[in-house]
Tab-separated table of C-alpha atoms in Angstrom:
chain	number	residue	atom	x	y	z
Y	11	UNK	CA	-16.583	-24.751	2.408
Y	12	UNK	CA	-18.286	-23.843	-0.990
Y	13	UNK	CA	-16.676	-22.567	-4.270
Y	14	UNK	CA	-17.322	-18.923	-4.664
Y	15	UNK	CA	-18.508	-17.962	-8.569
Y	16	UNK	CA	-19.248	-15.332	-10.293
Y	17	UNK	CA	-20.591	-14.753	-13.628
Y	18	UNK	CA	-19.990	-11.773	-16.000
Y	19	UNK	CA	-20.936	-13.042	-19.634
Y	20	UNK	CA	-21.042	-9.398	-20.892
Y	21	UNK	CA	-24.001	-10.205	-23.266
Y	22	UNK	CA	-23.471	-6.766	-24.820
Y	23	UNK	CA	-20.092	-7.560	-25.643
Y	24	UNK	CA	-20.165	-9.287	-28.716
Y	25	UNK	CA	-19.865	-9.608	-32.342
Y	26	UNK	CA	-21.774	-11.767	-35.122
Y	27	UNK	CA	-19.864	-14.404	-35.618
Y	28	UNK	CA	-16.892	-14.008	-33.961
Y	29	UNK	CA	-16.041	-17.225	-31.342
Y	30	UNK	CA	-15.619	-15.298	-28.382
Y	31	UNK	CA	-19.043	-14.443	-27.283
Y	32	UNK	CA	-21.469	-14.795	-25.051
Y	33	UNK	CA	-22.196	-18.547	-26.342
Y	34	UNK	CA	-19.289	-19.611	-24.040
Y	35	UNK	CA	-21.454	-19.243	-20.938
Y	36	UNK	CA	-24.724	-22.064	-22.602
Y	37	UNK	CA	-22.579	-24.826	-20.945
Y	38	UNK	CA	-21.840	-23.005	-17.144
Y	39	UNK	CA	-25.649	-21.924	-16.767
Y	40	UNK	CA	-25.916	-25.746	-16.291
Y	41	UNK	CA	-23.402	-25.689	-12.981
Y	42	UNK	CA	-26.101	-23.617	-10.947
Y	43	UNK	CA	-28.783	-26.852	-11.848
Y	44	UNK	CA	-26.580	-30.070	-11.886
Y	45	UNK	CA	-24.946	-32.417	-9.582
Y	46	UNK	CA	-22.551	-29.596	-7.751
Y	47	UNK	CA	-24.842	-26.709	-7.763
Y	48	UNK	CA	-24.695	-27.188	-3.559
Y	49	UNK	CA	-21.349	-26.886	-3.409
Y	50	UNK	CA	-21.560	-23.294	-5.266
Y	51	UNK	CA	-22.006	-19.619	-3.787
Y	52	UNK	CA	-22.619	-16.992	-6.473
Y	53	UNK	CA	-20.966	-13.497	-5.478
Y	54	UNK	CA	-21.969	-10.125	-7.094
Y	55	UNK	CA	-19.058	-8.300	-9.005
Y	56	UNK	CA	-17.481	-5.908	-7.214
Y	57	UNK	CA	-19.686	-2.351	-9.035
Y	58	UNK	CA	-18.238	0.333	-7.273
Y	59	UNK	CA	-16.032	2.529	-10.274
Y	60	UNK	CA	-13.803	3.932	-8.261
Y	61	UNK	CA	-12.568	0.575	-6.423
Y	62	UNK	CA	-12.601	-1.383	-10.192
Y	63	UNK	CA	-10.399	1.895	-11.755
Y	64	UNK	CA	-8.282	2.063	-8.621
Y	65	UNK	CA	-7.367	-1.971	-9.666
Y	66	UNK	CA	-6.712	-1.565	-13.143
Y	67	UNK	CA	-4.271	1.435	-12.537
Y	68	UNK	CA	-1.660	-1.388	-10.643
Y	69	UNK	CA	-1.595	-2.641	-13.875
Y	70	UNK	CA	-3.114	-0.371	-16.707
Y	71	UNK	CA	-1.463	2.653	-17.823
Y	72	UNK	CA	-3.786	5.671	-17.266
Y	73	UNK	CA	-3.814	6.549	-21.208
Y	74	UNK	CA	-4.165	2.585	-22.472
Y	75	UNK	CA	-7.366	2.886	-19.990
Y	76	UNK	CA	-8.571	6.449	-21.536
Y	77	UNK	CA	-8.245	4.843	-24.822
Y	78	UNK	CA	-10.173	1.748	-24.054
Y	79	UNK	CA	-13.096	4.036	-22.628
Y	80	UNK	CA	-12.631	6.855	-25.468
Y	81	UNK	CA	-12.949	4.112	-28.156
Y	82	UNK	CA	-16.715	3.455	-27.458
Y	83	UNK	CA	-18.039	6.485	-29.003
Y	84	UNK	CA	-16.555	5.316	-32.238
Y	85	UNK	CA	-17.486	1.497	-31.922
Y	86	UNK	CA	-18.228	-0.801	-33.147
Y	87	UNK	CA	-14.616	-1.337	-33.532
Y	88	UNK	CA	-11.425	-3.080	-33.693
Y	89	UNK	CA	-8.696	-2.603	-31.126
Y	90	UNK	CA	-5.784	-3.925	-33.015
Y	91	UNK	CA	-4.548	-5.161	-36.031
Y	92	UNK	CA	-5.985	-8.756	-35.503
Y	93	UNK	CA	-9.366	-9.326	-34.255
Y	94	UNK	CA	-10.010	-7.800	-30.935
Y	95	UNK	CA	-13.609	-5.942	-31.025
Y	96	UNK	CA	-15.054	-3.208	-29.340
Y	97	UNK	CA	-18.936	-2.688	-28.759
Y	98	UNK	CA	-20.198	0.630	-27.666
Y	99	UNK	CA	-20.885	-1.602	-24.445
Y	100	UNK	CA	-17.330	-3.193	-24.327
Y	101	UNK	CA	-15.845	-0.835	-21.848
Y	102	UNK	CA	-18.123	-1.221	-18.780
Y	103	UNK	CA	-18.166	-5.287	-19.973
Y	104	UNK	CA	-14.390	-5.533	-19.351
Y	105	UNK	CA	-14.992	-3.228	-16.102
Y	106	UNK	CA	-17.146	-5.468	-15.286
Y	107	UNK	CA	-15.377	-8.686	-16.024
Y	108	UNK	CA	-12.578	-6.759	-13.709
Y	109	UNK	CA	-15.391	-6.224	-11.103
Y	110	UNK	CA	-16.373	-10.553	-11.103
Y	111	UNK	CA	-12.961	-11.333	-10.843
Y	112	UNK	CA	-12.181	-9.378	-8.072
Y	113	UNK	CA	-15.583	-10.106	-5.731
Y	114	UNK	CA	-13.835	-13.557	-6.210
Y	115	UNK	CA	-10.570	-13.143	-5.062
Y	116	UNK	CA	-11.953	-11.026	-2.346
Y	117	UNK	CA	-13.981	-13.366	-1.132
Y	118	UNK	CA	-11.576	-15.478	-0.920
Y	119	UNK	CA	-9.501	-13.198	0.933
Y	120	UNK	CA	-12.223	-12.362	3.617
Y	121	UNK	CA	-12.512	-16.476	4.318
Y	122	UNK	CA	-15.879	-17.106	3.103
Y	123	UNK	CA	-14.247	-19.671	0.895
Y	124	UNK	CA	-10.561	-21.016	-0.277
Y	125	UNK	CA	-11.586	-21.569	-3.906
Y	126	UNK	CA	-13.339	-19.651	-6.424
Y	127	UNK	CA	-14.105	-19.681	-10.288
Y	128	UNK	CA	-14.713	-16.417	-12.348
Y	129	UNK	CA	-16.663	-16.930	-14.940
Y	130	UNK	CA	-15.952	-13.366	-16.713
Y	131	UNK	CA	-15.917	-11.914	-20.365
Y	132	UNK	CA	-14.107	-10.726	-22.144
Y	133	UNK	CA	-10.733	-12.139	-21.220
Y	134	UNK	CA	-7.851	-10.787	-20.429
Y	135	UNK	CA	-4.165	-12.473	-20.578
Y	136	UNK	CA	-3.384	-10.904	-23.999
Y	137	UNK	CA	-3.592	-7.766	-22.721
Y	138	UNK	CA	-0.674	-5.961	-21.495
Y	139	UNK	CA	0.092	-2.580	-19.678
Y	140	UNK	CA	-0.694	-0.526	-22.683
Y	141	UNK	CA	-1.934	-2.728	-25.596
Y	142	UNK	CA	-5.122	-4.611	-26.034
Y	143	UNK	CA	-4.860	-8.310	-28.272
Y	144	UNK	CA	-6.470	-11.875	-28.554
Y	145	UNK	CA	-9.781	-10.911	-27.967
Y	146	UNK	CA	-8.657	-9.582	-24.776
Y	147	UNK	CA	-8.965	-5.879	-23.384
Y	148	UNK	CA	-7.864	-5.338	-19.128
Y	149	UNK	CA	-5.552	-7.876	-18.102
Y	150	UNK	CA	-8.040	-9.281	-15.252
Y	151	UNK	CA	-6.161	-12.169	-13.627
Y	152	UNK	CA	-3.066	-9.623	-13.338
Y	153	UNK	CA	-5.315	-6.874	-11.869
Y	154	UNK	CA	-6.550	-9.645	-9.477
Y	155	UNK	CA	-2.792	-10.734	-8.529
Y	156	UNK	CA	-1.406	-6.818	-8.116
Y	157	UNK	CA	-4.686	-6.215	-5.844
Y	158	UNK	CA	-3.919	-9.455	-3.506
Y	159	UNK	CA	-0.257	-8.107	-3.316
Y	160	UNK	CA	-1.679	-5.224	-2.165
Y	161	UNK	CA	-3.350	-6.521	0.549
Y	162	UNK	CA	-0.403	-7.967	1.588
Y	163	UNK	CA	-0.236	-11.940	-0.295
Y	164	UNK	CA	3.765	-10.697	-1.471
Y	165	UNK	CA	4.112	-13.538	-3.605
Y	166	UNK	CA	1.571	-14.641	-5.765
Y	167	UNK	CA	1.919	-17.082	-8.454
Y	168	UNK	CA	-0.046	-17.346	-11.581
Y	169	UNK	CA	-0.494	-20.825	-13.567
Y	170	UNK	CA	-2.025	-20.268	-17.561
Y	171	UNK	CA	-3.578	-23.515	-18.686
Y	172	UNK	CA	-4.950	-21.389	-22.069
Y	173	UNK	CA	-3.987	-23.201	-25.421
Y	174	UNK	CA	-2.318	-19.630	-26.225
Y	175	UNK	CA	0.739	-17.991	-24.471
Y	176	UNK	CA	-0.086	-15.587	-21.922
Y	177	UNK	CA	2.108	-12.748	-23.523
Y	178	UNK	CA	-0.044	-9.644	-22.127
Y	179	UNK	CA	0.417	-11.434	-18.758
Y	180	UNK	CA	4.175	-12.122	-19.076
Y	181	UNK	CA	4.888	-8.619	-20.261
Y	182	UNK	CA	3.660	-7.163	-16.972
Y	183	UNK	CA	5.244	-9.273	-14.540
Y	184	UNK	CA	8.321	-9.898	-16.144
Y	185	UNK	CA	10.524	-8.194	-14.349
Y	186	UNK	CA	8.766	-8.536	-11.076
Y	187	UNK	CA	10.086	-11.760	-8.982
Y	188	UNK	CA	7.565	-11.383	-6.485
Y	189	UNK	CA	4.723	-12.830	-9.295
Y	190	UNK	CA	6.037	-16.577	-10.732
Y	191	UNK	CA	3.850	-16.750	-14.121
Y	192	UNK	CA	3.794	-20.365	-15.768
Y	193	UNK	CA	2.563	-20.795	-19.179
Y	194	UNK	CA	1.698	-24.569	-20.726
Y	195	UNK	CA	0.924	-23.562	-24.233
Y	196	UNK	CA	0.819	-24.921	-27.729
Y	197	UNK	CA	4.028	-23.670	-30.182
Y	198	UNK	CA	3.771	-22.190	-33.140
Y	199	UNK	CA	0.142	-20.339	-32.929
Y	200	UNK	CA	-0.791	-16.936	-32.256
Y	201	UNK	CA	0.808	-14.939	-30.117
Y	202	UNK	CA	4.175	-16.474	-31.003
Y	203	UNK	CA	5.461	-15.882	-28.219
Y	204	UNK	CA	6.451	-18.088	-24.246
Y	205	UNK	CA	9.587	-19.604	-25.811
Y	206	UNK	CA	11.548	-21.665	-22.940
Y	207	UNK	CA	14.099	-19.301	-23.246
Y	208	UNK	CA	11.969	-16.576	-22.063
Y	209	UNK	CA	12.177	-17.126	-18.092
Y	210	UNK	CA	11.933	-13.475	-16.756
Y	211	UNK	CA	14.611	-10.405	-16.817
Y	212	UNK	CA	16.810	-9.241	-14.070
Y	213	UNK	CA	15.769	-9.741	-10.692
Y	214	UNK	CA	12.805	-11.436	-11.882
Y	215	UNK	CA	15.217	-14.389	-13.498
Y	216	UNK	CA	13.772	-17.437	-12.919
Y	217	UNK	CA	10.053	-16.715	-12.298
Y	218	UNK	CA	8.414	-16.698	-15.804
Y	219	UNK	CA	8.413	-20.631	-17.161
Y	220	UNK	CA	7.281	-21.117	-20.328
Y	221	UNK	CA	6.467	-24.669	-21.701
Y	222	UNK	CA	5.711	-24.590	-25.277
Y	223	UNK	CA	3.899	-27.885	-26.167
Y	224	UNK	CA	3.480	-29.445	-29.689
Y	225	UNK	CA	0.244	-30.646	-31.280
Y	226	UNK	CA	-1.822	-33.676	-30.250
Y	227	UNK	CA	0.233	-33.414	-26.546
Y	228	UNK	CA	-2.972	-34.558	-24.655
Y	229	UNK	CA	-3.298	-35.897	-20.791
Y	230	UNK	CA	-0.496	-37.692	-20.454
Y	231	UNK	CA	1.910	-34.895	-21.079
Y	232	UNK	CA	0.016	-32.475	-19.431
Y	233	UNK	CA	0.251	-34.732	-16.027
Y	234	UNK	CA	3.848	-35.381	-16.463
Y	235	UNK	CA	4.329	-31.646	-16.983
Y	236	UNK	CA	2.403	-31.271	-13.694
Y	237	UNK	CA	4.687	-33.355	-11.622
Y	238	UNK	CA	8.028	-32.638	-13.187
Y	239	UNK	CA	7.573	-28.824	-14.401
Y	240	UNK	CA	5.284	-27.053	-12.383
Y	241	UNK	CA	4.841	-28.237	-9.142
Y	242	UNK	CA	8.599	-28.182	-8.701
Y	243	UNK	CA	8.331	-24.576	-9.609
Y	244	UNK	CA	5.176	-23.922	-6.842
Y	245	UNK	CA	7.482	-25.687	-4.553
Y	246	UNK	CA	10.384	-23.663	-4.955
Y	247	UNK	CA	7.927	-20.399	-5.189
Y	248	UNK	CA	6.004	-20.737	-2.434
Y	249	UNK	CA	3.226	-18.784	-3.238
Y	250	UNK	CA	1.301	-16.589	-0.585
Y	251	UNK	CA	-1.822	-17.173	-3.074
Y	252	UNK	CA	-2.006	-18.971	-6.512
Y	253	UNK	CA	-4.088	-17.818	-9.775
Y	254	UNK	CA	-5.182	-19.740	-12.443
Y	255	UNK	CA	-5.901	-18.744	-16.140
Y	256	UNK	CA	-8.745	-20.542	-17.113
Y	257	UNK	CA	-8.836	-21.079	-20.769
Y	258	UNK	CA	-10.702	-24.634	-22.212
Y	259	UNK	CA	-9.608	-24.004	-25.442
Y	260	UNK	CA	-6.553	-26.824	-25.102
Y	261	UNK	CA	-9.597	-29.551	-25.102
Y	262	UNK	CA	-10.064	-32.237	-27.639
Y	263	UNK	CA	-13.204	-30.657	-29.743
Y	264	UNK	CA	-11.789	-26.663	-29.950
Y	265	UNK	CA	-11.591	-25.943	-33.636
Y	266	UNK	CA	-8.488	-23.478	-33.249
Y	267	UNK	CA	-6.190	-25.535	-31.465
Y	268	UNK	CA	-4.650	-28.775	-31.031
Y	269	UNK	CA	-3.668	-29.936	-27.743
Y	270	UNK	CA	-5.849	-32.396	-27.284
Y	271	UNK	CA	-6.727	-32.565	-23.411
Y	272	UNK	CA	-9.857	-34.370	-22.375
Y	273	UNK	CA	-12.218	-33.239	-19.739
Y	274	UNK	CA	-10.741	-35.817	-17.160
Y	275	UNK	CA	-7.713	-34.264	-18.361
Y	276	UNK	CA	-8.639	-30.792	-17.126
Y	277	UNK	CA	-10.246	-32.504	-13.825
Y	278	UNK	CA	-6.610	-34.095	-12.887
Y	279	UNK	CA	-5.342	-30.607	-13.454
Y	280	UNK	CA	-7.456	-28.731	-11.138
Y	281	UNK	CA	-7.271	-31.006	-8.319
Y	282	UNK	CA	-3.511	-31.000	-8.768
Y	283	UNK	CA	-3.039	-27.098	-9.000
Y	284	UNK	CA	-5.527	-26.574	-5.696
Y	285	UNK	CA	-3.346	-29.785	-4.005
Y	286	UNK	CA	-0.277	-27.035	-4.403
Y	287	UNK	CA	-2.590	-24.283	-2.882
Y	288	UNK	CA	-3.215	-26.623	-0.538
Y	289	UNK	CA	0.552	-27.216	0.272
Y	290	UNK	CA	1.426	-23.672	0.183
Y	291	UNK	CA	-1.324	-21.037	0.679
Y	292	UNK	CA	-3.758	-22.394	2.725
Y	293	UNK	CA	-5.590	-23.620	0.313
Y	294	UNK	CA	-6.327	-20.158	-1.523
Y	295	UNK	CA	-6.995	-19.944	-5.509
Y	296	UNK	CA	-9.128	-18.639	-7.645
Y	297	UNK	CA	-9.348	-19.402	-11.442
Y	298	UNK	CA	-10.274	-16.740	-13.812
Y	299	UNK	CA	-11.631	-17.718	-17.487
Y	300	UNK	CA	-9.340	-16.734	-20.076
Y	301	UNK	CA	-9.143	-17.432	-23.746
């Protein structure tokens, strides 16, 4: 059965300069040409309004939303105090990022496939119910889990591979025990936040697991993390469907960051996380791109 993609690189969404742009997609146009381009099946984002703005309300305040659209007549623009930008175009290019991720998850859903990659922009795990940050404006890999609840996958888990904590993601599920978020993550950059210590509130106790990681970590840790951290977690979850924030900016060569994973690195992760989707869900995940 093939991978299901889609693509949303939101060429209108961007700003000179600024490193997340539409220059992140020159390396995936080469998927649809190379050795695996058989094994792909591109999907169309899902375009209807109503169905995309009907998503983002499980998740998006009403006003944060009205803001986000409001904000284009007076862009181009910053949404917050650090560097999150707004093009005039930026609202229906997070719609539409919204849109990619769920024709993805919803294809998954109808059984046309088990696994599926969006490739969407901008991204969204910074973002929380009412507040957009780190480059990110609607929350898409939460919209994605709170629409697969709602068609009846109760327990969804969410794994966040991104060099940065997941804050915008954490926020929202936080108190929910029916979502288990897990956050690998290097300490002491921006957002400052997914200290071990932060593990959910209330009934949801238990299902947010943070693992802050120092500099220079690389493969070795991450695969030990893998077998000691996180699949113990999945295992004791039992997820009805698993998520995946896709962020590549823990690899060797980023400029920001320091982790230090290789590309085999990332590899042995991905088989491993759809091994536990395997094991628990049939099989069923989708990653999103974050970061």
């Amino acid at each position: 059965m093939n991978t299901v993609v889609c693509q949303i690189p939101s060429p209108a969404h961007a700003l000179p300069g600024h490193p997340e742009s539409p220059q992140r997609f020159r390396s995936f146009e080469s998927l649809l040409t190379g050795a695996f381009a058989s094994t792909l099946e591109l999907v169309e984002a899902i375009a209807d309004e109503q169905e995309r703005h009907a998503a983002i309300q499980r998740v998006h305040e009403d006003s944060y939303t009205g803001m986000i659209r409001d904000a284009m007549a007076r862009a181009p623009l910053f949404l917050d105090y650090g560097d999150t930008y707004a093009t005039p175009q930026s609202y229906e290019s997070a719609m539409a990022a919204v849109g990619g991720t769920l024709a993805v998850t919803q294809a998954i859903q109808h059984g046309n496939s088990l696994r599926g990659f969006a490739l969407v922009r901008p991204p969204g795990h910074h973002a929380n119910q009412n507040q957009a940050g780190g480059f990110c404006l609607f929350n898409n890999i939460a919209v994605a889990a709170r629409t697969m609840q709602n068609h009846g996958y109760a327990k969804v888990a969410i794994v966040d591979f991104d060099v940065h904590h997941g804050n915008g993601t954490q926020d929202i599920f936080y108190e929910d025990p029916s979502v288990l978020f897990i956050s690998t993550h290097q300490w002491g950059i921006y957002p400052g936040s997914g200290h071990k210590h932060e593990i959910g509130r209330d009934p949801a106790e238990g299902t947010t697991l943070n693992v802050p990681l120092p500099a220079y970590s690389g493969d070795r840790a991450f695969a030990s993390i893998y077998e000691r951290i996180i699949q113990p977690a999945l295992d004791r979850f039992k997820p009805d469907f698993m998520l995946v924030s896709a962020g590549f900016d823990a690899h060797w060569s980023d400029p920001l960051a320091n982790l230090q994973l290789s590309t085999t690195g990332y590899h042995a992760l991905a088989q491993k996380l759809a091994l536990s989707a395997e094991q628990h869900c049939g099989g069923k995940i989708a990653f999103v791109l974050d970061g």
